[in-house]
CSV table of C-alpha atoms in Angstrom, one decimal:
chain,number,residue,atom,x,y,z
A,3,UNK,CA,0.0,-0.1,0.1
A,4,UNK,CA,0.9,3.9,-0.4
A,5,UNK,CA,0.3,7.1,0.1
A,6,UNK,CA,0.0,10.3,-1.2
A,7,UNK,CA,1.3,13.3,-1.6
A,8,UNK,CA,0.4,16.4,-2.6
A,9,UNK,CA,2.7,19.7,-2.8
A,10,UNK,CA,1.3,23.4,-3.5
A,11,UNK,CA,0.2,21.7,-6.9
A,12,UNK,CA,-1.4,24.4,-9.1
A,13,UNK,CA,-3.3,24.5,-12.3
A,14,UNK,CA,-4.9,27.7,-14.3
A,15,UNK,CA,-7.5,27.5,-17.4
A,16,UNK,CA,-6.6,30.4,-18.9
A,17,UNK,CA,-7.9,33.2,-16.6
A,18,UNK,CA,-9.7,30.6,-13.7
A,19,UNK,CA,-7.2,30.0,-11.4
A,20,UNK,CA,-8.4,25.5,-10.9
A,21,UNK,CA,-6.1,24.8,-8.2
A,22,UNK,CA,-4.1,27.6,-6.1
A,23,UNK,CA,-1.3,25.9,-3.6
A,24,UNK,CA,-3.3,22.8,-3.1
A,25,UNK,CA,-1.3,20.4,-0.5
A,26,UNK,CA,-2.6,17.3,0.7
A,27,UNK,CA,-1.2,14.1,2.7
A,28,UNK,CA,-3.2,11.2,2.1
A,29,UNK,CA,-2.4,7.9,4.8
A,30,UNK,CA,-1.8,4.9,3.1
A,31,UNK,CA,-4.8,2.5,3.6
A,32,UNK,CA,-7.3,5.3,3.5
A,33,UNK,CA,-10.8,6.7,2.1
A,34,UNK,CA,-10.4,10.1,1.5
A,35,UNK,CA,-13.4,11.9,-0.5
A,36,UNK,CA,-12.9,15.7,-2.3
A,37,UNK,CA,-15.7,17.7,-1.8
A,38,UNK,CA,-17.2,20.7,-3.3
A,39,UNK,CA,-19.9,22.3,-5.8
A,40,UNK,CA,-18.7,22.0,-9.4
A,41,UNK,CA,-16.1,24.3,-10.6
A,42,UNK,CA,-14.2,24.0,-6.9
A,43,UNK,CA,-11.1,22.1,-9.0
A,44,UNK,CA,-11.6,18.9,-6.9
A,45,UNK,CA,-12.0,16.9,-11.0
A,46,UNK,CA,-8.6,18.9,-12.2
A,47,UNK,CA,-7.1,17.5,-9.0
A,48,UNK,CA,-8.3,14.1,-9.3
A,49,UNK,CA,-6.7,14.3,-13.1
A,50,UNK,CA,-3.3,16.2,-12.3
A,51,UNK,CA,-3.0,12.9,-9.9
A,52,UNK,CA,-4.0,10.4,-12.5
A,53,UNK,CA,-1.6,12.3,-15.0
A,54,UNK,CA,-4.0,13.0,-17.4
A,55,UNK,CA,-3.7,16.8,-16.7
A,56,UNK,CA,-0.2,18.3,-15.9
A,57,UNK,CA,-0.2,20.8,-13.7
A,58,UNK,CA,1.3,24.5,-13.6
A,59,UNK,CA,3.9,23.8,-10.9
A,60,UNK,CA,3.8,21.5,-8.1
A,61,UNK,CA,4.5,18.6,-7.4
A,62,UNK,CA,2.6,14.7,-6.6
A,63,UNK,CA,4.3,11.3,-5.1
A,64,UNK,CA,2.3,7.9,-4.6
A,65,UNK,CA,4.3,6.3,-2.1
A,66,UNK,CA,8.0,7.7,-1.5
A,67,UNK,CA,7.7,8.0,-5.5
A,68,UNK,CA,8.1,11.0,-7.3
A,69,UNK,CA,4.9,10.3,-10.0
A,70,UNK,CA,5.1,14.2,-11.2
A,71,UNK,CA,7.0,14.3,-14.5
A,72,UNK,CA,5.2,10.3,-15.8
A,73,UNK,CA,2.6,9.4,-18.0
A,74,UNK,CA,-0.6,8.0,-16.5
A,75,UNK,CA,0.2,3.9,-17.5
A,76,UNK,CA,3.2,4.8,-15.7
A,77,UNK,CA,1.8,6.0,-12.5
A,78,UNK,CA,0.3,2.7,-10.4
A,79,UNK,CA,-3.0,3.9,-10.0
A,80,UNK,CA,-6.6,2.4,-11.0
A,81,UNK,CA,-9.4,4.7,-11.7
A,82,UNK,CA,-13.5,4.3,-11.7
A,83,UNK,CA,-15.2,7.1,-13.7
A,84,UNK,CA,-18.6,8.5,-13.6
A,85,UNK,CA,-19.4,6.8,-17.6
A,86,UNK,CA,-18.7,3.0,-17.4
A,87,UNK,CA,-16.3,3.2,-20.3
A,88,UNK,CA,-16.6,-1.0,-20.4
A,89,UNK,CA,-15.8,-2.5,-23.8
A,90,UNK,CA,-19.4,-3.8,-24.8
A,91,UNK,CA,-17.7,-6.4,-27.6
A,92,UNK,CA,-16.9,-8.3,-24.3
A,93,UNK,CA,-18.0,-10.3,-22.1
A,94,UNK,CA,-17.4,-8.2,-17.9
A,95,UNK,CA,-14.9,-11.4,-16.9
A,96,UNK,CA,-12.9,-10.5,-19.8
A,97,UNK,CA,-13.6,-6.6,-19.8
A,98,UNK,CA,-11.7,-7.2,-15.7
A,99,UNK,CA,-8.7,-9.1,-17.6
A,100,UNK,CA,-8.0,-6.7,-19.8
A,101,UNK,CA,-5.5,-4.7,-18.1
A,102,UNK,CA,-4.3,-8.2,-17.0
A,103,UNK,CA,-3.6,-9.2,-20.8
A,104,UNK,CA,-2.5,-5.9,-22.1
A,105,UNK,CA,0.3,-5.8,-19.4
A,106,UNK,CA,1.2,-9.9,-21.0
A,107,UNK,CA,0.1,-11.2,-17.7
A,108,UNK,CA,0.1,-15.6,-18.9
A,109,UNK,CA,-3.4,-16.8,-18.7
A,110,UNK,CA,-2.5,-18.5,-15.4
A,111,UNK,CA,-2.2,-15.7,-13.7
A,112,UNK,CA,-5.1,-13.8,-15.0
A,113,UNK,CA,-7.5,-16.1,-14.9
A,114,UNK,CA,-7.3,-16.9,-10.7
A,115,UNK,CA,-6.9,-13.3,-10.5
A,116,UNK,CA,-10.8,-12.6,-12.7
A,117,UNK,CA,-12.2,-14.7,-10.1
A,118,UNK,CA,-11.2,-13.4,-6.9
A,119,UNK,CA,-12.6,-9.9,-7.9
A,120,UNK,CA,-15.4,-10.8,-9.6
A,121,UNK,CA,-16.4,-12.3,-6.2
A,122,UNK,CA,-15.1,-9.5,-3.9
A,123,UNK,CA,-17.7,-7.5,-6.1
A,124,UNK,CA,-20.4,-10.5,-6.2
A,125,UNK,CA,-20.3,-10.9,-10.8
A,126,UNK,CA,-19.1,-14.2,-10.2
A,127,UNK,CA,-22.8,-14.9,-11.4
A,128,UNK,CA,-22.9,-12.5,-14.1
A,129,UNK,CA,-19.4,-12.6,-15.2
A,130,UNK,CA,-19.6,-13.9,-18.7
A,131,UNK,CA,-22.9,-11.5,-19.9
A,132,UNK,CA,-21.5,-8.6,-22.0
A,133,UNK,CA,-22.1,-4.6,-20.5
A,134,UNK,CA,-26.1,-4.1,-22.2
A,135,UNK,CA,-27.4,-7.4,-20.4
A,136,UNK,CA,-26.6,-5.8,-17.2
A,137,UNK,CA,-28.0,-3.1,-14.6
A,138,UNK,CA,-25.9,0.3,-14.4
A,139,UNK,CA,-24.6,-0.8,-11.0
A,140,UNK,CA,-23.5,-4.0,-11.8
A,141,UNK,CA,-20.9,-1.9,-15.0
A,142,UNK,CA,-20.4,-0.2,-12.4
A,143,UNK,CA,-19.2,-2.6,-10.0
A,144,UNK,CA,-17.3,-4.1,-13.0
A,145,UNK,CA,-15.3,-1.1,-13.9
A,146,UNK,CA,-14.5,-1.0,-9.9
A,147,UNK,CA,-13.3,-4.9,-10.4
A,148,UNK,CA,-11.1,-3.3,-13.6
A,149,UNK,CA,-9.5,-1.4,-11.9
A,150,UNK,CA,-8.1,-3.1,-9.5
A,151,UNK,CA,-7.2,-6.4,-12.1
A,152,UNK,CA,-3.2,-4.6,-12.0
A,153,UNK,CA,-3.3,-4.3,-7.7
A,154,UNK,CA,-3.0,-0.6,-8.1
A,155,UNK,CA,-0.8,1.5,-5.2
A,156,UNK,CA,-4.0,4.9,-5.0
A,157,UNK,CA,-8.0,3.8,-6.4
A,158,UNK,CA,-9.0,7.7,-8.0
A,159,UNK,CA,-13.0,7.9,-8.6
A,160,UNK,CA,-14.5,10.3,-9.8
A,161,UNK,CA,-18.0,10.9,-9.6
A,162,UNK,CA,-18.6,6.9,-10.0
A,163,UNK,CA,-22.1,6.7,-8.9
A,164,UNK,CA,-23.8,10.4,-10.6
A,165,UNK,CA,-25.4,8.8,-13.6
A,166,UNK,CA,-26.9,6.3,-11.2
A,167,UNK,CA,-30.8,6.5,-9.2
A,168,UNK,CA,-31.2,7.5,-6.1
A,169,UNK,CA,-31.7,3.4,-5.0
A,170,UNK,CA,-28.5,1.6,-6.3
A,171,UNK,CA,-26.3,5.1,-5.6
A,172,UNK,CA,-27.1,4.3,-2.0
A,173,UNK,CA,-26.1,0.5,-1.9
A,174,UNK,CA,-23.6,1.0,-5.0
A,175,UNK,CA,-21.8,4.0,-2.3
A,176,UNK,CA,-22.0,1.1,0.4
A,177,UNK,CA,-20.6,-1.8,-1.9
A,178,UNK,CA,-17.8,0.4,-3.1
A,179,UNK,CA,-16.4,1.4,1.1
A,180,UNK,CA,-16.6,-2.3,1.4
A,181,UNK,CA,-15.1,-3.6,-1.2
A,182,UNK,CA,-12.2,-0.4,-0.5
A,183,UNK,CA,-12.2,-1.7,3.1
A,184,UNK,CA,-11.9,-5.7,2.3
A,185,UNK,CA,-8.1,-4.8,0.5
A,186,UNK,CA,-7.3,-1.6,2.2
A,187,UNK,CA,-6.2,0.2,-0.2
A,188,UNK,CA,-5.4,3.9,-0.6
A,189,UNK,CA,-8.9,5.8,-2.1
A,190,UNK,CA,-9.5,9.6,-3.3
A,191,UNK,CA,-12.9,9.6,-4.6
A,192,UNK,CA,-14.4,13.3,-5.9
A,193,UNK,CA,-18.1,13.9,-5.2
A,194,UNK,CA,-20.5,16.6,-5.3
A,195,UNK,CA,-22.6,14.8,-2.9
A,196,UNK,CA,-22.0,15.4,1.1
A,197,UNK,CA,-24.4,12.9,2.4
A,198,UNK,CA,-22.5,10.5,-0.1
A,199,UNK,CA,-18.7,12.0,1.6
A,200,UNK,CA,-20.2,11.1,4.7
A,201,UNK,CA,-21.2,7.6,4.4
A,202,UNK,CA,-17.6,6.9,2.3
A,203,UNK,CA,-14.7,8.5,4.1
A,204,UNK,CA,-11.9,8.1,6.3
A,205,UNK,CA,-11.7,12.3,6.2
A,206,UNK,CA,-13.2,15.0,3.9
A,207,UNK,CA,-11.2,17.4,2.1
A,208,UNK,CA,-14.1,20.8,1.6
A,209,UNK,CA,-12.6,22.3,-1.0
A,210,UNK,CA,-13.6,26.2,-2.5
A,211,UNK,CA,-11.9,28.3,-5.3
A,212,UNK,CA,-9.2,25.1,-6.0
A,213,UNK,CA,-8.1,25.7,-2.4
A,214,UNK,CA,-8.4,23.1,1.0
A,215,UNK,CA,-11.5,24.9,3.5
A,216,UNK,CA,-11.7,22.1,6.5
A,217,UNK,CA,-9.7,18.9,6.1
A,218,UNK,CA,-12.1,16.9,8.6
A,219,UNK,CA,-13.5,13.0,9.8
A,220,UNK,CA,-17.1,13.0,8.7
A,221,UNK,CA,-18.6,13.8,12.5
A,222,UNK,CA,-16.0,16.2,13.2
A,223,UNK,CA,-16.9,18.2,9.5
A,224,UNK,CA,-20.3,17.6,10.3
A,225,UNK,CA,-20.2,18.8,14.0
A,226,UNK,CA,-17.8,21.5,13.6
A,227,UNK,CA,-17.4,23.8,10.8
A,228,UNK,CA,-14.5,25.7,10.8
A,229,UNK,CA,-15.3,28.4,8.6
A,230,UNK,CA,-18.4,29.7,6.3
A,231,UNK,CA,-18.3,28.0,3.3
A,232,UNK,CA,-18.0,24.7,5.3
A,233,UNK,CA,-20.7,25.5,7.8
A,234,UNK,CA,-22.5,27.0,4.4
A,235,UNK,CA,-22.1,23.4,2.3
A,236,UNK,CA,-21.9,20.5,4.7
A,237,UNK,CA,-25.5,20.1,6.8
A,238,UNK,CA,-27.9,22.5,4.6
A,239,UNK,CA,-27.6,24.7,7.2
A,240,UNK,CA,-29.5,28.7,8.3
A,241,UNK,CA,-27.6,31.4,7.9
A,242,UNK,CA,-27.8,34.7,9.0
A,243,UNK,CA,-26.0,37.7,9.7
A,244,UNK,CA,-27.2,39.2,12.7
A,245,UNK,CA,-25.9,41.8,14.8
A,246,UNK,CA,-23.4,41.4,17.6
A,247,UNK,CA,-24.6,43.4,20.9
A,248,UNK,CA,-22.7,43.5,24.1
A,249,UNK,CA,-20.8,40.4,22.7
A,250,UNK,CA,-24.4,37.9,22.1
A,251,UNK,CA,-26.0,37.2,18.3
A,252,UNK,CA,-30.0,37.1,19.8
A,253,UNK,CA,-32.5,35.8,17.9
A,254,UNK,CA,-35.7,37.2,19.8
A,255,UNK,CA,-36.4,34.3,22.0
A,256,UNK,CA,-35.0,31.3,20.0
A,257,UNK,CA,-31.3,32.0,20.0
A,258,UNK,CA,-28.8,33.4,22.7
A,259,UNK,CA,-25.3,32.9,22.0
A,260,UNK,CA,-22.1,34.1,22.0
A,261,UNK,CA,-20.0,36.1,19.7
A,262,UNK,CA,-17.1,38.0,18.2
A,263,UNK,CA,-18.1,40.4,15.5
A,264,UNK,CA,-16.7,41.4,12.3
A,265,UNK,CA,-16.1,44.7,10.9
A,266,UNK,CA,-19.2,46.0,9.7
A,267,UNK,CA,-20.6,45.1,13.7
A,268,UNK,CA,-22.1,41.6,12.9
A,269,UNK,CA,-21.7,38.2,13.0
A,270,UNK,CA,-22.8,34.8,10.4
A,271,UNK,CA,-25.1,32.1,12.1
A,272,UNK,CA,-25.3,28.8,11.0
A,273,UNK,CA,-28.0,25.6,12.6
A,274,UNK,CA,-29.1,23.0,11.2
A,275,UNK,CA,-32.8,22.6,10.3
A,276,UNK,CA,-32.5,18.9,12.9
A,277,UNK,CA,-31.7,21.5,15.1
A,278,UNK,CA,-35.1,23.6,15.1
A,279,UNK,CA,-37.4,23.6,17.7
A,280,UNK,CA,-41.6,23.8,16.7
A,281,UNK,CA,-43.6,25.3,19.2
A,282,UNK,CA,-47.8,26.0,18.7
A,283,UNK,CA,-48.4,27.4,21.9
A,284,UNK,CA,-45.9,31.2,21.6
A,285,UNK,CA,-42.7,29.9,23.0
A,286,UNK,CA,-39.8,31.2,21.1
A,287,UNK,CA,-39.0,33.5,17.8
A,288,UNK,CA,-42.7,33.6,15.9
A,289,UNK,CA,-42.3,32.5,12.4
A,290,UNK,CA,-45.3,31.9,9.4
A,291,UNK,CA,-45.5,27.9,7.3
A,292,UNK,CA,-45.2,29.0,4.2
A,293,UNK,CA,-43.8,25.2,2.6
A,294,UNK,CA,-43.6,22.2,3.2
A,295,UNK,CA,-41.4,19.1,1.6
A,296,UNK,CA,-42.0,15.4,2.5
A,297,UNK,CA,-38.6,13.9,3.0
A,298,UNK,CA,-40.5,10.5,4.7
A,299,UNK,CA,-39.4,10.4,8.2
A,300,UNK,CA,-39.0,14.0,8.5
A,301,UNK,CA,-40.5,16.7,6.5
A,302,UNK,CA,-38.7,19.9,5.7
A,303,UNK,CA,-40.4,22.9,7.0
A,304,UNK,CA,-39.7,26.5,5.2
A,305,UNK,CA,-40.8,29.0,7.6
A,306,UNK,CA,-40.6,32.6,7.3
A,307,UNK,CA,-39.6,34.8,9.9
A,308,UNK,CA,-39.1,38.4,10.4
A,309,UNK,CA,-35.0,39.5,11.4
A,310,UNK,CA,-33.9,42.4,12.4
A,311,UNK,CA,-36.9,43.9,10.0
A,312,UNK,CA,-36.2,41.8,7.3
A,313,UNK,CA,-37.8,38.5,6.0
A,314,UNK,CA,-35.8,35.8,5.7
A,315,UNK,CA,-36.0,32.2,5.0
A,316,UNK,CA,-36.1,29.4,7.0
A,317,UNK,CA,-35.8,25.5,7.5
A,318,UNK,CA,-36.2,22.9,10.4
A,319,UNK,CA,-37.0,19.2,10.1
A,320,UNK,CA,-39.0,17.1,12.5
A,321,UNK,CA,-41.2,14.3,12.1
A,322,UNK,CA,-43.5,13.4,9.6
A,323,UNK,CA,-46.2,12.8,12.1
A,324,UNK,CA,-45.8,15.6,13.7
A,325,UNK,CA,-46.0,17.7,9.6
A,326,UNK,CA,-49.3,16.4,8.6
A,327,UNK,CA,-50.6,18.7,11.8
A,328,UNK,CA,-49.7,21.9,10.8
A,329,UNK,CA,-51.2,24.1,7.1
A,330,UNK,CA,-49.7,26.2,5.6
A,331,UNK,CA,-50.0,29.8,6.9
A,332,UNK,CA,-49.8,28.2,10.2
A,333,UNK,CA,-48.4,30.7,13.0
A,334,UNK,CA,-45.5,29.1,15.3
A,335,UNK,CA,-42.8,29.7,17.0
A,336,UNK,CA,-38.7,28.3,16.6
A,337,UNK,CA,-36.3,28.1,19.3
A,338,UNK,CA,-32.9,26.6,19.1
A,339,UNK,CA,-30.8,24.5,20.3
A,340,UNK,CA,-27.6,26.7,20.9
A,341,UNK,CA,-25.1,23.5,20.8
A,342,UNK,CA,-25.7,23.2,17.4
A,343,UNK,CA,-25.2,26.8,16.6
A,344,UNK,CA,-21.5,27.5,14.5
A,345,UNK,CA,-20.9,31.8,14.8
A,346,UNK,CA,-18.2,33.3,12.8
A,347,UNK,CA,-17.3,36.8,12.5
A,348,UNK,CA,-19.5,38.4,9.4
A,349,UNK,CA,-15.8,39.9,7.8
């Protein structure tokens, strides 16, 4: 097994700075997820590790070897793309064995390795089918097995689940994590889906404008974002800018927490929808129910609130059984659990 070290990777496309002195250490056997919005540089970074893009400056090391100037074929990597990229005229077994064939491995070496990988990804019974004869999830599992065939030091995933429907995506997400842990390979995974990142990562790297915003374990990132961008992007938090008075920010009777003011005397306040408590008896800050969106066990309430003389939109997630009793336009009151509130100076 090998880790990955990225040192001051920069990449520009014309006027766009895709990567800006990006540095990261990935431990051997670790699954690191690059998370961020479209255009943040995560795919460019993955392609740079793979050798599909050449950095303007910086260094890429896999294990103890500097691979910065090596071609893709010379790097000890396997890559899984959004599209499955399977050969349609080959069976799944032949697709998985193809990387070993081009490396001129002997048939007696290829057969047991392919059988082992087909077993690992639960495709043994579909091995002799062609890609069009199996589902999208099965095709993607075959693509993972093919990437693993030459025993790469590092496995790279470029949004591999984005083309799948929600049910299959959830199942295959868990399957990819199982496979990665079973073989203890180092993996770097790109996604813009925070739930996907939280489910499979040892650590999550939140990216914005080609830079690292925060690196943390999923639970730490969810509970304790260290920047306003991380707080906004992870956890779908409510965001308010409120004045700081006597060292505190206050929203009526909803919450009062200590805060440090920015240059304009205000603070940015973030809190998750599940930390919003709904009251129908007048305890808390008044709001009006504007929209209800059913999410199965929970329902998201879109609420309109008077915040410092302006109307703001807030979200609350409550049990769906409780939400069925609430009519649109109803006046409600909210309180926010102060332990879930994150505050930053509004600079």
